[in-house]
Short mmCIF file of C-alpha atoms in Angstrom, two decimals:
data_model
loop_
_atom_site.label_atom_id
_atom_site.label_comp_id
_atom_site.label_asym_id
_atom_site.label_seq_id
_atom_site.Cartn_x
_atom_site.Cartn_y
_atom_site.Cartn_z
CA MET A 125 13.71 9.24 18.23
CA ARG A 126 11.58 7.13 15.11
CA GLY A 127 12.30 3.46 16.01
CA ARG A 128 12.76 3.19 19.70
CA VAL A 129 10.94 2.02 22.68
CA TYR A 130 9.23 5.02 23.94
CA GLU A 131 8.51 5.73 27.48
CA ASP A 132 6.25 7.97 29.98
CA ARG A 133 6.84 8.48 33.37
CA ARG A 134 5.30 5.44 34.87
CA GLY A 135 7.99 3.56 32.62
CA CYS A 136 5.38 1.68 30.51
CA ASN A 137 6.18 1.08 26.54
CA SER A 138 4.47 2.42 23.86
CA HIS A 139 2.33 -0.56 23.25
CA ALA A 140 0.87 -0.45 27.11
CA GLY A 141 0.46 3.84 26.44
CA CYS A 142 -0.97 3.63 23.21
CA ALA A 143 -3.53 0.76 25.29
CA ARG A 144 -4.35 3.70 28.12
CA ILE A 145 -5.39 5.93 25.15
CA ALA A 146 -7.26 4.17 23.17
CA ASN A 147 -9.01 2.77 26.42
CA PRO A 148 -12.84 2.86 25.65
CA GLN A 149 -14.06 3.81 29.19
CA ILE A 150 -11.66 6.60 28.92
CA THR A 151 -11.94 7.83 24.88
CA MET A 152 -14.21 7.24 22.00
CA PRO A 153 -13.41 7.02 18.03
CA LEU A 154 -13.79 10.53 16.49
CA LYS A 155 -16.20 9.01 14.39
CA GLU A 156 -18.52 8.03 17.04
CA HIS A 157 -19.05 12.38 17.65
CA PHE A 158 -17.50 13.76 14.76
CA ASP A 159 -17.80 13.97 10.90
CA ALA A 160 -14.69 13.58 8.67
CA VAL A 161 -14.44 13.82 4.54
CA THR A 162 -11.28 14.03 2.16
CA GLY A 163 -10.60 17.01 0.51
CA LEU A 164 -12.53 18.00 -3.46
CA GLN A 165 -11.06 15.41 -6.17
CA ILE A 166 -10.64 17.38 -9.58
CA GLY A 167 -8.47 14.95 -11.45
CA GLY A 168 -7.86 14.09 -15.23
CA THR A 169 -5.78 14.51 -18.17
CA GLU A 170 -8.66 15.14 -21.11
CA SER A 171 -10.17 18.09 -22.28
CA TYR A 172 -14.00 18.48 -22.18
CA GLN A 173 -15.31 20.87 -24.62
CA GLY A 174 -12.16 22.62 -25.33
CA LYS A 175 -11.12 23.28 -22.13
CA THR A 176 -9.27 21.20 -19.06
CA ILE A 177 -10.56 19.72 -16.72
CA SER A 178 -8.55 22.00 -14.45
CA ASP A 179 -9.93 24.87 -16.05
CA TRP A 180 -13.25 24.37 -15.95
CA PHE A 181 -13.07 23.90 -12.07
CA ARG A 182 -10.22 25.92 -11.31
CA SER A 183 -9.38 29.65 -10.69
CA LYS A 184 -7.09 32.36 -9.25
CA GLU A 185 -10.23 34.64 -9.46
CA PRO A 186 -14.17 34.27 -8.30
CA THR A 187 -15.27 34.21 -11.79
CA PHE A 188 -17.69 31.18 -11.02
CA LYS A 189 -21.23 31.53 -10.75
CA HIS A 190 -20.45 28.73 -7.71
CA SER A 191 -16.58 30.22 -6.84
CA VAL A 192 -15.69 29.20 -3.32
CA PRO A 193 -12.69 29.51 -2.09
CA ARG A 194 -9.96 26.80 -1.64
CA ILE A 195 -7.51 26.73 1.42
CA SER A 196 -3.84 26.91 0.50
CA GLN A 197 -2.27 24.04 1.29
CA SER A 198 1.18 25.15 1.12
CA GLU A 199 3.64 24.82 4.26
CA LEU A 200 3.82 28.42 4.68
CA ASP A 201 0.13 29.31 4.61
CA PHE A 202 -1.15 25.78 6.61
CA TYR A 203 0.15 24.95 9.90
CA LYS A 204 -1.00 24.22 13.45
CA TYR A 205 -3.98 26.94 14.23
CA CYS A 206 -3.01 29.07 11.34
CA ASP A 207 -6.01 31.56 9.88
CA ALA A 208 -7.17 29.83 6.99
CA GLN A 209 -5.25 31.15 3.90
CA PHE A 210 -6.84 31.00 0.01
CA ASP A 211 -5.03 30.59 -2.81
CA ALA A 212 -7.69 30.34 -5.76
CA PHE A 213 -11.11 29.71 -6.24
CA ILE A 214 -13.30 26.44 -6.80
CA ASN A 215 -16.22 25.57 -9.30
CA PHE A 216 -18.85 23.93 -6.77
CA ASP A 217 -20.88 23.04 -9.49
CA LEU A 218 -22.36 20.06 -8.85
CA PRO A 219 -24.32 19.23 -12.20
CA LEU A 220 -21.01 20.04 -14.09
CA ALA A 221 -18.36 18.19 -11.96
CA SER A 222 -21.40 14.84 -12.37
CA LYS A 223 -21.29 15.78 -16.26
CA ILE A 224 -18.02 15.31 -17.14
CA THR A 225 -17.12 12.44 -14.40
CA ARG A 226 -20.08 10.46 -16.55
CA GLU A 227 -18.56 11.66 -19.86
CA CYS A 228 -14.70 11.82 -19.74
CA GLU A 229 -12.90 8.34 -19.26
CA LYS A 230 -10.26 9.43 -17.46
CA SER A 231 -11.19 12.08 -15.43
CA ALA A 232 -13.71 12.30 -12.44
CA VAL A 233 -14.38 15.17 -9.93
CA VAL A 234 -16.12 14.31 -6.87
CA MET A 235 -17.45 16.91 -4.55
CA GLU A 236 -20.87 16.00 -4.15
CA LYS A 237 -20.14 14.11 -0.43
CA TYR A 238 -18.48 17.59 0.71
CA VAL A 239 -22.01 19.31 -0.13
CA PRO A 240 -22.33 19.15 4.11
CA PHE A 241 -19.08 20.86 4.87
CA LEU A 242 -19.10 23.70 3.02
CA ASN A 243 -20.86 26.05 4.89
CA VAL A 244 -20.27 25.13 8.21
CA PRO A 245 -17.65 25.76 11.11
CA LYS A 246 -14.78 22.65 10.38
CA ILE A 247 -11.47 21.73 11.10
CA LEU A 248 -9.17 20.64 8.32
CA LEU A 249 -6.63 18.15 8.50
CA ARG A 250 -3.16 17.72 6.58
CA GLN A 251 -4.02 14.27 4.99
CA SER A 252 -0.03 14.61 4.10
CA CYS A 253 2.40 15.40 7.00
CA GLU A 254 4.38 12.96 9.44
CA TYR A 255 2.44 14.30 12.53
CA LEU A 256 -1.30 16.16 13.15
CA CYS A 257 -1.94 19.20 11.80
CA ALA A 258 -5.04 21.22 12.41
CA THR A 259 -6.70 24.19 11.69
CA TYR A 260 -10.76 25.57 12.34
CA THR A 261 -12.08 28.24 10.18
CA THR A 262 -15.73 28.84 10.13
CA GLN A 263 -15.45 30.71 6.66
CA GLN A 264 -17.42 29.18 3.55
CA CYS A 265 -14.37 27.16 1.75
CA CYS A 266 -13.40 23.66 0.33
CA GLY A 267 -10.55 21.57 0.35
CA GLU A 268 -8.93 19.81 -2.01
CA TYR A 269 -8.02 15.80 -1.58
CA SER A 270 -4.95 16.58 0.39
CA LEU A 271 -7.04 17.89 3.65
CA PHE A 272 -9.61 16.51 5.56
CA ALA A 273 -12.36 18.49 6.71
CA ILE A 274 -13.96 17.52 10.07
CA ARG A 275 -17.77 18.81 11.35
CA SER A 276 -19.59 18.19 14.56
CA LYS A 277 -22.19 15.72 13.97
CA ALA A 278 -24.09 17.61 16.75
CA SER A 279 -23.00 20.35 19.52
CA ASP A 280 -20.01 18.65 20.15
CA ASN A 281 -16.63 21.59 21.00
CA LEU A 282 -14.35 21.87 17.61
CA LEU A 283 -12.43 23.71 19.39
CA TYR A 284 -11.69 20.79 22.23
CA LEU A 285 -11.33 18.40 19.54
CA LEU A 286 -8.98 20.83 17.13
CA ALA A 287 -6.46 21.40 20.43
CA LEU A 288 -6.57 17.54 21.01
CA LEU A 289 -5.41 17.10 16.80
CA ASN A 290 -2.84 19.08 17.43
CA SER A 291 -1.30 17.55 20.76
CA LYS A 292 1.99 15.91 20.59
CA LEU A 293 0.05 13.04 22.69
CA LEU A 294 -2.21 11.82 19.37
CA THR A 295 0.83 12.86 16.82
CA PHE A 296 2.49 10.18 19.20
CA TYR A 297 -0.15 7.87 19.27
CA SER A 298 -0.77 8.10 15.60
CA ARG A 299 3.13 7.01 14.69
CA GLU A 300 2.99 4.62 17.19
CA SER A 301 -0.94 3.12 16.31
CA GLY A 302 -0.16 3.43 12.00
CA ILE A 303 -2.80 6.14 11.70
CA ILE A 304 0.44 7.88 10.56
CA ILE A 305 1.73 5.36 7.26
CA SER A 306 5.49 5.98 6.89
CA ALA A 307 7.93 4.44 4.80
CA PRO A 308 11.44 5.53 3.70
CA ARG A 309 11.70 8.25 1.24
CA LYS A 310 8.56 8.40 1.08
CA GLN A 311 5.85 11.56 2.24
CA ALA A 312 4.08 10.38 5.72
CA GLN A 313 -0.12 9.96 4.68
CA ILE A 314 -3.03 9.92 7.17
CA ARG A 315 -6.29 7.75 5.55
CA LYS A 316 -9.60 8.69 6.15
CA SER A 317 -10.09 4.94 8.01
CA GLY A 318 -7.26 6.57 10.13
CA VAL A 319 -9.10 9.95 10.94
CA ASP A 320 -12.04 8.07 11.67
CA SER A 321 -10.49 6.25 14.83
CA ILE A 322 -8.38 8.41 16.52
CA PRO A 323 -9.09 7.94 19.70
CA ILE A 324 -10.98 11.32 21.63
CA ARG A 325 -10.98 11.66 25.56
CA ARG A 326 -14.57 11.39 26.50
CA ILE A 327 -14.78 15.20 28.42
CA ASN A 328 -17.11 13.08 31.13
CA SER A 329 -14.23 10.60 31.55
CA PRO A 330 -14.27 9.17 34.88
CA THR A 331 -10.70 9.04 34.89
CA PRO A 332 -8.85 12.28 35.73
#
């Protein structure tokens, strides 16, 4: 139940439990070994050369020269360990994105930051969720703004990270420490800084 003091089998309260989870001798912040990025930002109400911003970059079919599958964020399609489901295609045209952002006052298309994540194995993590919910894919694909993408900086095991992110322990920690931000009658949110700070247990930790 939310709002109560949690206790583990050794009788400690939630603050002591969180301190143990984030012990730097046992864990490290996610950002030390993994890169995370917010999804593509495609926004604006203006028209550009007679078409809406959405029509320039989104399509149900791969009709664009630079078409990349977009991961569905529907709760029916996206859940822990799901196979990636695609519901549309994104026009991953960086010059066009820059041009529209530069020439339109009320529109912005931000996708260049996603380039290093496009063609590599990655974890996708929901941004708006009351618990940590992640899946993994090796396919070329992208997510829009409410999905974080996480990749390994070196040879660190993404499947190990995936299991930790989907664990009840890290959801508990994220709620108690404020990584998952929640308020009455509002959708729970996770910020990029929160993802970077999630404590990941060191595989060679001396503590059992």
